[in-house]
Short mmCIF file of C-alpha atoms and ligand atoms in Angstrom, two decimals:
data_model
loop_
_atom_site.label_atom_id
_atom_site.label_comp_id
_atom_site.label_asym_id
_atom_site.label_seq_id
_atom_site.Cartn_x
_atom_site.Cartn_y
_atom_site.Cartn_z
CA MET A 27 -45.75 11.51 -163.52
CA ILE A 28 -48.04 10.00 -166.51
CA PRO A 29 -51.98 10.37 -164.53
CA PHE A 30 -52.46 6.86 -162.98
CA ILE A 31 -56.39 8.28 -163.76
CA ASP A 32 -56.69 11.36 -166.26
CA LEU A 33 -60.14 12.76 -165.69
CA GLN A 34 -58.73 15.80 -167.39
CA ALA A 35 -58.59 13.65 -170.56
CA GLN A 36 -62.47 12.51 -170.02
CA ARG A 37 -63.54 16.43 -168.99
CA ALA A 38 -61.57 17.63 -172.37
CA ARG A 39 -63.88 15.15 -174.32
CA LEU A 40 -67.20 16.32 -172.86
CA GLY A 41 -65.90 19.79 -173.66
CA PRO A 42 -68.40 22.72 -173.35
CA ALA A 43 -71.32 21.34 -172.53
CA LEU A 44 -70.42 19.57 -169.05
CA GLU A 45 -69.53 23.00 -167.74
CA ASP A 46 -72.77 24.43 -169.31
CA ALA A 47 -74.27 21.98 -167.13
CA ILE A 48 -72.93 22.77 -163.50
CA LEU A 49 -73.89 26.37 -164.61
CA GLN A 50 -77.30 25.37 -165.79
CA VAL A 51 -77.71 24.15 -162.12
CA VAL A 52 -76.14 26.99 -160.31
CA ARG A 53 -78.31 29.46 -162.92
CA SER A 54 -81.09 27.31 -161.80
CA GLY A 55 -80.77 27.80 -157.70
CA ALA A 56 -82.44 24.24 -157.14
CA TYR A 57 -79.00 22.83 -156.00
CA VAL A 58 -80.40 19.93 -154.06
CA MET A 59 -83.24 17.75 -155.38
CA GLY A 60 -83.28 19.96 -158.19
CA PRO A 61 -84.81 18.02 -161.83
CA GLN A 62 -81.58 16.37 -162.75
CA ILE A 63 -81.26 14.14 -160.18
CA ALA A 64 -84.46 12.46 -160.79
CA GLU A 65 -83.57 12.41 -164.91
CA PHE A 66 -80.25 10.81 -163.65
CA GLU A 67 -82.38 8.47 -161.74
CA ALA A 68 -84.61 7.43 -164.88
CA ALA A 69 -80.66 7.51 -167.27
CA LEU A 70 -79.65 4.93 -163.83
CA ARG A 71 -82.66 2.91 -164.26
CA ALA A 72 -82.39 2.18 -168.09
CA PHE A 73 -78.57 1.70 -168.17
CA GLY A 74 -78.89 -0.63 -164.91
CA GLU A 75 -81.25 -2.54 -166.09
CA ALA A 76 -82.95 -1.98 -163.14
CA PRO A 77 -86.95 -1.09 -161.80
CA HIS A 78 -85.62 1.76 -158.87
CA ALA A 79 -82.62 3.69 -158.99
CA LEU A 80 -81.59 6.05 -155.61
CA SER A 81 -79.30 8.72 -155.30
CA CYS A 82 -77.82 9.53 -152.77
CA GLY A 83 -75.13 10.78 -150.72
CA SER A 84 -71.71 8.89 -151.07
CA GLY A 85 -71.06 5.26 -152.07
CA THR A 86 -71.19 4.31 -148.24
CA GLU A 87 -73.88 5.94 -147.35
CA ALA A 88 -75.21 3.76 -150.13
CA LEU A 89 -74.59 0.83 -148.43
CA VAL A 90 -76.22 2.00 -145.06
CA LEU A 91 -79.39 2.94 -146.62
CA PRO A 92 -80.71 -0.44 -147.40
CA LEU A 93 -78.84 -2.32 -144.05
CA MET A 94 -81.32 0.52 -142.28
CA ALA A 95 -84.67 -0.58 -144.62
CA TRP A 96 -84.39 -3.88 -143.43
CA GLU A 97 -83.31 -2.99 -139.73
CA ILE A 98 -80.51 -4.62 -139.33
CA GLY A 99 -78.83 -3.82 -136.23
CA PRO A 100 -76.90 -5.26 -132.77
CA GLY A 101 -76.79 -9.07 -132.90
CA ASP A 102 -76.98 -9.32 -136.64
CA ALA A 103 -74.51 -10.72 -139.22
CA VAL A 104 -73.62 -9.14 -142.48
CA PHE A 105 -71.23 -10.85 -144.39
CA CYS A 106 -68.34 -9.60 -146.27
CA PRO A 107 -64.82 -10.01 -148.05
CA ALA A 108 -62.03 -8.33 -146.17
CA PHE A 109 -59.83 -7.86 -149.65
CA THR A 110 -61.72 -3.80 -149.99
CA PHE A 111 -62.11 -0.66 -149.01
CA ALA A 112 -62.93 -0.15 -145.71
CA ALA A 113 -66.73 1.13 -146.61
CA THR A 114 -67.62 -1.55 -147.13
CA ALA A 115 -67.68 -3.50 -143.35
CA GLU A 116 -67.37 -0.18 -141.35
CA VAL A 117 -71.26 0.28 -142.52
CA MET A 118 -71.55 -2.50 -140.42
CA PRO A 119 -71.21 -1.37 -137.03
CA LEU A 120 -72.76 2.08 -138.37
CA VAL A 121 -75.82 0.28 -138.15
CA GLY A 122 -75.08 -1.89 -134.69
CA ALA A 123 -74.51 -4.81 -136.82
CA SER A 124 -71.37 -7.39 -136.86
CA PRO A 125 -69.16 -7.38 -140.06
CA VAL A 126 -68.09 -11.13 -140.58
CA PHE A 127 -65.18 -11.23 -142.86
CA VAL A 128 -65.42 -14.10 -145.66
CA ASP A 129 -62.07 -15.03 -147.84
CA VAL A 130 -61.60 -14.44 -151.25
CA LEU A 131 -60.99 -16.30 -154.78
CA PRO A 132 -57.50 -16.44 -155.55
CA ASP A 133 -58.25 -15.28 -159.44
CA THR A 134 -60.63 -12.20 -158.98
CA TYR A 135 -60.30 -11.48 -155.83
CA ASN A 136 -64.39 -11.38 -154.70
CA ILE A 137 -66.11 -13.45 -152.10
CA ASP A 138 -65.32 -17.16 -152.20
CA PRO A 139 -69.21 -18.66 -152.04
CA ALA A 140 -67.83 -21.95 -150.17
CA ARG A 141 -66.67 -20.26 -147.96
CA LEU A 142 -69.17 -18.02 -147.52
CA GLU A 143 -71.66 -20.67 -146.98
CA ALA A 144 -69.35 -22.28 -144.28
CA ALA A 145 -69.03 -19.03 -142.48
CA ILE A 146 -72.54 -18.93 -142.31
CA GLU A 147 -72.99 -22.34 -140.31
CA ALA A 148 -69.84 -21.42 -138.49
CA VAL A 149 -71.72 -18.35 -137.59
CA LYS A 150 -74.88 -19.58 -137.00
CA ALA A 151 -73.45 -23.23 -134.73
CA ALA A 152 -71.41 -20.16 -132.76
CA GLY A 153 -75.33 -18.79 -131.69
CA GLU A 154 -74.17 -15.24 -130.52
CA LEU A 155 -75.28 -13.66 -133.97
CA THR A 156 -78.36 -13.75 -136.63
CA PRO A 157 -77.10 -13.91 -139.97
CA ARG A 158 -79.46 -11.44 -142.10
CA ALA A 159 -77.20 -10.25 -145.43
CA VAL A 160 -74.08 -10.86 -147.71
CA ILE A 161 -72.11 -7.92 -149.45
CA ALA A 162 -70.13 -9.14 -152.19
CA VAL A 163 -67.68 -6.47 -153.81
CA ASP A 164 -67.06 -6.09 -157.35
CA LEU A 165 -63.34 -5.61 -156.57
CA PHE A 166 -61.52 -4.33 -159.07
CA GLY A 167 -64.65 -4.33 -161.60
CA GLN A 168 -65.33 -6.48 -162.00
CA PRO A 169 -68.84 -9.24 -161.14
CA ALA A 170 -68.67 -11.89 -157.89
CA ASP A 171 -69.95 -15.39 -158.47
CA TYR A 172 -73.68 -14.00 -158.13
CA PRO A 173 -75.33 -16.93 -158.96
CA ALA A 174 -74.22 -18.83 -156.13
CA LEU A 175 -74.47 -16.07 -153.77
CA ALA A 176 -77.89 -15.94 -154.56
CA ALA A 177 -78.54 -19.72 -154.24
CA ILE A 178 -76.60 -19.36 -150.72
CA CYS A 179 -78.86 -16.20 -149.30
CA ALA A 180 -81.72 -17.51 -150.67
CA ARG A 181 -80.77 -21.39 -148.44
CA HIS A 182 -79.93 -18.92 -146.15
CA GLY A 183 -82.54 -16.49 -146.03
CA LEU A 184 -80.33 -13.70 -146.22
CA LYS A 185 -80.22 -10.13 -148.26
CA LEU A 186 -77.56 -9.99 -150.86
CA ILE A 187 -76.32 -6.35 -151.77
CA ALA A 188 -74.34 -6.43 -154.58
CA ASP A 189 -70.89 -3.14 -153.42
CA SER A 190 -70.46 -2.36 -157.35
CA ALA A 191 -68.78 1.15 -156.24
CA GLN A 192 -66.01 0.12 -158.44
CA GLY A 193 -67.97 -2.55 -161.03
CA PHE A 194 -70.46 -0.51 -162.18
CA GLY A 195 -71.78 -1.59 -165.30
CA CYS A 196 -70.07 -5.00 -164.96
CA THR A 197 -71.94 -7.82 -166.01
CA LEU A 198 -72.00 -11.60 -165.67
CA HIS A 199 -73.58 -13.74 -168.43
CA GLY A 200 -74.93 -10.42 -170.37
CA ARG A 201 -76.93 -9.45 -166.56
CA HIS A 202 -76.04 -6.96 -164.74
CA PRO A 203 -75.21 -7.83 -160.91
CA LEU A 204 -79.22 -6.63 -159.70
CA HIS A 205 -79.90 -10.06 -161.81
CA TRP A 206 -79.15 -12.16 -158.66
CA ALA A 207 -78.72 -9.47 -156.17
CA ASP A 208 -81.84 -7.46 -153.81
CA VAL A 209 -79.85 -4.51 -154.21
CA THR A 210 -76.62 -3.21 -156.20
CA THR A 211 -75.04 -0.10 -154.71
CA THR A 212 -72.28 2.23 -156.13
CA SER A 213 -70.00 5.04 -155.72
CA PHE A 214 -69.50 7.74 -157.88
CA PHE A 215 -66.64 9.62 -155.82
CA PRO A 216 -64.65 11.38 -158.66
CA ALA A 217 -62.13 7.53 -159.02
CA LYS A 218 -64.60 5.47 -159.72
CA PRO A 219 -64.80 4.23 -163.15
CA LEU A 220 -68.69 6.78 -163.67
CA GLY A 221 -67.48 9.66 -161.22
CA CYS A 222 -68.63 12.88 -160.44
CA TYR A 223 -66.79 15.97 -159.62
CA GLY A 224 -67.34 15.36 -155.02
CA ASP A 225 -69.04 12.77 -153.62
CA GLY A 226 -72.36 11.07 -154.66
CA GLY A 227 -74.09 7.66 -154.64
CA ALA A 228 -76.50 5.55 -155.59
CA VAL A 229 -78.96 1.93 -155.03
CA LEU A 230 -80.87 0.19 -157.14
CA SER A 231 -83.13 -2.06 -156.19
CA LYS A 232 -86.28 -4.79 -158.03
CA ASP A 233 -88.79 -3.87 -155.07
CA ALA A 234 -91.46 -1.26 -154.63
CA ARG A 235 -91.48 -1.06 -150.84
CA LEU A 236 -87.74 -1.58 -150.68
CA GLN A 237 -87.52 2.04 -152.33
CA ASP A 238 -90.33 3.52 -150.81
CA LEU A 239 -88.47 2.98 -147.79
CA LEU A 240 -84.77 4.47 -148.92
CA VAL A 241 -86.81 7.75 -150.57
CA SER A 242 -87.61 8.54 -146.60
CA LEU A 243 -84.97 7.28 -144.95
CA ARG A 244 -82.56 9.86 -147.41
CA VAL A 245 -84.34 12.83 -146.37
CA HIS A 246 -85.01 12.22 -142.26
CA GLY A 247 -87.57 9.16 -142.60
CA GLN A 248 -89.93 11.33 -144.22
CA ALA A 249 -93.35 10.45 -144.33
CA VAL A 250 -93.53 8.46 -148.20
CA ALA A 251 -96.53 8.00 -150.27
CA SER A 252 -97.42 4.67 -148.38
CA ASP A 253 -97.39 6.52 -145.04
CA LEU A 254 -100.04 8.41 -146.02
CA GLU A 255 -102.19 6.35 -147.66
CA GLY A 256 -105.47 6.48 -145.77
CA ARG A 257 -104.68 9.12 -143.78
CA ALA A 258 -105.88 13.10 -143.65
CA LEU A 259 -102.94 15.35 -142.32
CA ASP A 260 -103.75 19.06 -141.46
CA HIS A 261 -99.96 19.91 -141.99
CA ASP A 262 -97.34 19.26 -144.45
CA PRO A 263 -96.06 15.06 -144.50
CA LYS A 264 -92.71 16.79 -145.45
CA TYR A 265 -92.20 17.34 -141.44
CA LEU A 266 -94.21 14.54 -140.85
CA ASN A 267 -90.90 12.10 -139.83
CA MET A 268 -92.06 8.54 -139.76
CA ARG A 269 -89.21 6.64 -138.99
CA VAL A 270 -85.26 7.29 -138.20
CA GLY A 271 -83.12 8.35 -141.25
CA MET A 272 -80.37 10.84 -142.50
CA ASN A 273 -79.40 13.06 -144.88
CA SER A 274 -78.46 11.07 -148.15
CA ARG A 275 -78.82 13.62 -151.11
CA MET A 276 -76.69 13.89 -154.16
CA ASP A 277 -76.43 18.11 -154.69
CA THR A 278 -78.01 18.60 -158.22
CA ILE A 279 -74.57 19.84 -159.78
CA GLN A 280 -72.96 15.89 -159.36
CA ALA A 281 -76.47 15.10 -161.10
CA ALA A 282 -75.77 17.44 -163.83
CA VAL A 283 -72.24 15.66 -164.01
CA LEU A 284 -72.92 12.60 -164.10
CA LEU A 285 -76.21 12.72 -166.72
CA GLN A 286 -73.02 14.18 -169.23
CA LYS A 287 -70.75 11.15 -167.44
CA LEU A 288 -73.30 8.28 -168.28
CA ALA A 289 -74.13 9.74 -171.82
CA ILE A 290 -70.20 7.99 -172.70
CA PHE A 291 -69.75 5.55 -169.90
CA ARG A 292 -70.28 2.24 -172.25
CA ASP A 293 -68.32 3.85 -174.65
CA GLU A 294 -65.67 4.03 -171.93
CA ILE A 295 -66.30 0.78 -171.10
CA GLU A 296 -65.14 -0.59 -173.99
CA ALA A 297 -61.68 1.64 -174.44
CA ARG A 298 -60.76 0.75 -170.98
CA ASN A 299 -61.13 -3.02 -172.26
CA ARG A 300 -59.27 -2.42 -175.20
CA VAL A 301 -56.72 -0.93 -172.86
CA ALA A 302 -56.98 -4.12 -170.43
CA ALA A 303 -56.78 -6.36 -173.40
CA ARG A 304 -53.48 -4.51 -174.67
CA TYR A 305 -51.90 -5.26 -171.11
CA GLY A 306 -52.25 -8.79 -170.69
CA GLU A 307 -51.14 -9.66 -174.26
CA GLY A 308 -47.61 -7.48 -173.32
CA LEU A 309 -47.22 -8.76 -169.62
CA GLY A 310 -49.17 -11.99 -169.78
CA ASP A 311 -45.78 -14.20 -169.90
CA VAL A 312 -43.95 -12.12 -167.03
CA VAL A 313 -45.80 -11.07 -164.33
CA ARG A 314 -49.14 -12.75 -163.23
CA VAL A 315 -52.30 -10.76 -165.06
CA PRO A 316 -55.97 -10.57 -163.93
CA ARG A 317 -58.70 -13.09 -164.52
CA VAL A 318 -61.74 -12.22 -165.86
CA THR A 319 -64.68 -14.48 -164.33
CA ALA A 320 -66.09 -17.12 -167.37
CA GLY A 321 -69.08 -15.19 -168.75
CA GLY A 322 -68.23 -12.13 -166.75
CA VAL A 323 -67.44 -8.54 -168.08
CA SER A 324 -65.28 -6.09 -166.37
CA VAL A 325 -65.32 -2.14 -166.03
CA TRP A 326 -61.34 -2.28 -164.86
CA ALA A 327 -62.18 0.53 -161.59
CA GLN A 328 -57.96 -1.36 -162.08
CA TYR A 329 -55.75 -2.88 -163.55
CA THR A 330 -54.01 -5.39 -161.12
CA ILE A 331 -51.44 -7.27 -161.42
CA GLU A 332 -49.38 -10.19 -158.79
CA THR A 333 -45.62 -10.05 -158.61
CA ASP A 334 -43.36 -11.46 -155.36
CA ASP A 335 -41.50 -8.09 -155.60
CA ARG A 336 -43.92 -5.45 -155.50
CA ASP A 337 -41.98 -2.46 -153.63
CA GLY A 338 -39.12 -3.63 -156.34
CA LEU A 339 -41.47 -3.08 -159.17
CA ALA A 340 -43.37 0.13 -157.87
CA ALA A 341 -39.48 2.01 -157.47
CA HIS A 342 -38.61 1.03 -160.77
CA LEU A 343 -41.56 2.04 -162.28
CA ARG A 344 -41.76 5.84 -160.35
CA GLY A 345 -37.92 6.02 -161.63
CA GLU A 346 -39.61 6.07 -165.09
CA GLU A 347 -42.11 8.13 -164.06
CA ILE A 348 -44.86 5.84 -163.85
CA PRO A 349 -47.52 5.78 -161.12
CA SER A 350 -48.67 2.73 -159.37
CA ALA A 351 -50.55 2.18 -156.44
CA VAL A 352 -51.47 -0.94 -153.90
CA TYR A 353 -55.36 -2.33 -153.49
CA TYR A 354 -55.27 -2.84 -150.92
CA PRO A 355 -51.99 -3.60 -148.84
CA VAL A 356 -53.77 -4.37 -145.11
CA PRO A 357 -56.88 -6.94 -145.46
CA LEU A 358 -59.54 -5.91 -143.06
CA HIS A 359 -59.56 -7.97 -140.48
CA LEU A 360 -55.39 -7.15 -140.15
CA GLN A 361 -56.71 -3.39 -138.95
CA ALA A 362 -57.66 -2.74 -135.17
CA PRO A 363 -61.54 -1.56 -135.93
CA TYR A 364 -61.88 -4.31 -137.46
CA ALA A 365 -59.92 -7.01 -135.46
CA ARG A 366 -62.65 -7.89 -133.44
CA TYR A 367 -64.68 -9.31 -135.87
CA PRO A 368 -64.92 -12.48 -136.56
CA ALA A 369 -63.15 -14.34 -139.62
CA PRO A 370 -64.36 -17.72 -139.21
CA GLY A 371 -61.72 -20.38 -140.67
CA GLY A 372 -58.58 -17.30 -141.74
CA LEU A 373 -58.09 -15.94 -144.79
CA PRO A 374 -55.50 -17.12 -146.11
CA VAL A 375 -55.39 -16.24 -149.81
CA THR A 376 -56.74 -12.31 -148.79
CA GLU A 377 -53.94 -12.62 -146.91
CA ALA A 378 -51.35 -13.98 -149.81
CA ALA A 379 -53.09 -11.29 -152.01
CA ALA A 380 -52.33 -8.07 -150.08
CA ARG A 381 -48.64 -9.32 -150.00
CA LYS A 382 -48.62 -9.36 -153.98
CA VAL A 383 -50.79 -7.06 -155.56
CA ILE A 384 -49.96 -3.38 -157.53
CA SER A 385 -52.19 -1.87 -159.34
CA LEU A 386 -51.24 0.33 -163.25
CA PRO A 387 -52.29 3.27 -165.12
CA MET A 388 -55.95 2.39 -165.80
CA HIS A 389 -58.59 4.72 -167.38
CA ALA A 390 -60.37 4.73 -170.73
CA TYR A 391 -57.94 7.36 -172.28
CA LEU A 392 -54.74 5.82 -171.99
CA GLN A 393 -52.62 5.91 -174.49
CA PRO A 394 -51.35 2.67 -176.71
CA ASP A 395 -47.75 4.26 -176.19
CA VAL A 396 -47.72 6.08 -173.01
CA GLN A 397 -49.26 2.24 -172.28
CA ASP A 398 -46.11 0.45 -174.15
CA ARG A 399 -43.89 2.08 -171.83
CA ILE A 400 -45.32 1.40 -168.99
CA VAL A 401 -45.41 -2.59 -170.21
CA THR A 402 -42.05 -2.48 -171.91
CA ALA A 403 -40.53 -0.64 -168.08
CA ILE A 404 -42.02 -3.49 -166.47
CA ARG A 405 -40.53 -6.47 -168.90
CA ASN A 406 -37.11 -5.00 -168.42
CA PHE A 407 -37.66 -4.91 -164.40
CA VAL A 408 -38.98 -8.27 -164.63
CA LYS A 409 -35.38 -9.70 -167.43
CA LYS A 410 -33.26 -7.50 -165.09
CA ASN A 411 -34.26 -9.13 -161.32
CA GLY A 412 -35.62 -12.93 -163.49
C1 PLP B 24 -64.90 3.61 -152.94
C2 PLP B 24 -65.54 2.63 -152.21
C3 PLP B 24 -67.18 3.01 -151.91
C4 PLP B 24 -67.32 4.18 -150.58
O1 PLP B 24 -67.92 5.19 -151.91
P1 PLP B 24 -68.00 6.10 -151.53
O2 PLP B 24 -68.78 7.30 -152.07
O3 PLP B 24 -66.29 6.58 -151.14
O4 PLP B 24 -68.37 6.86 -149.80
C5 PLP B 24 -67.74 1.46 -150.90
N1 PLP B 24 -67.27 0.47 -151.15
C6 PLP B 24 -66.01 0.10 -152.34
C7 PLP B 24 -65.76 -1.38 -152.52
C8 PLP B 24 -65.49 1.22 -152.93
O5 PLP B 24 -64.36 1.09 -154.12
#
């Protein structure tokens, strides 16, 4: 089987420097909040053109932290797509709020701004929940329609989160999602475009007060600079807790790994775009290949095509030792824990996409000859099954 994502090819490219970086942390003893954490957060700010960046325990916690900071909870509605990884919607019940599911656009699989506005109106008219925020997802690596989403959020007084776990590094008209969103969150799970060697995540933001709150919430609501202004303390402020937070620190070792990986990330994004272009040329006339929104640059977390005989294609590929995967076979609003939450007007585009999508091997180190084998296998399947 060829790899679906080849993390070992990347490791070989990074060479001994990567393992040295890990060993350096082991030898230093600074396993938690070591100097590599601040160094990595500075590198993230530079890369993401963000005034503030906070590393945290995972992409899921990166979504929880801003919801906590904005005191979103029981009685509040947060709008999101259902065609996404569970974590996008899971964080609402985690803080006591309700997800409200919105359909996606058929070409990008990202949240449909017109349907979003209709869903906000529907929730307001029903009068049971208070709209507070929108979580847009950069699904499979490409940016959501942030100019339209930001305008809607401004009109209705809602916060806008860019869940960029799959899309970190993507741009629209040359700008990162944070240009329009209040915060961008990402995940460093190993299989994401920018991954570490375990779990990790980050929140990028623009507002100093919000950053202060996130810093506090990341470590059990501990007192931060703004809490201590004008206070004289007779004990260590480390153990002064100002609010209920949690433990969401990222390990120093993961920051050391990410510093190495971030240094080649731009180059990897270019390589991913070359791989995607080659798939497009080889497959565009036989299956529905992905369309990137005008002015957008995807980081290609997945290369996802659509076909009516997905199971047949997957079996054929398996026979040729080519792996494939389905993201996502069952949209969230149809899964038991989420079926109780509103999905105003239904989600026909989401449900149709979930029946047809299949993702192909995609990573920055996919060699042209291997890729041509994949393309040929798909073309042969389509020819045989017309
Ligand atoms: C992976 C993912 C997350 C969660 O990230 P973890 O680091 O696994 O917690 C959230 N949203 C989306 C869209 C994801 O793909």
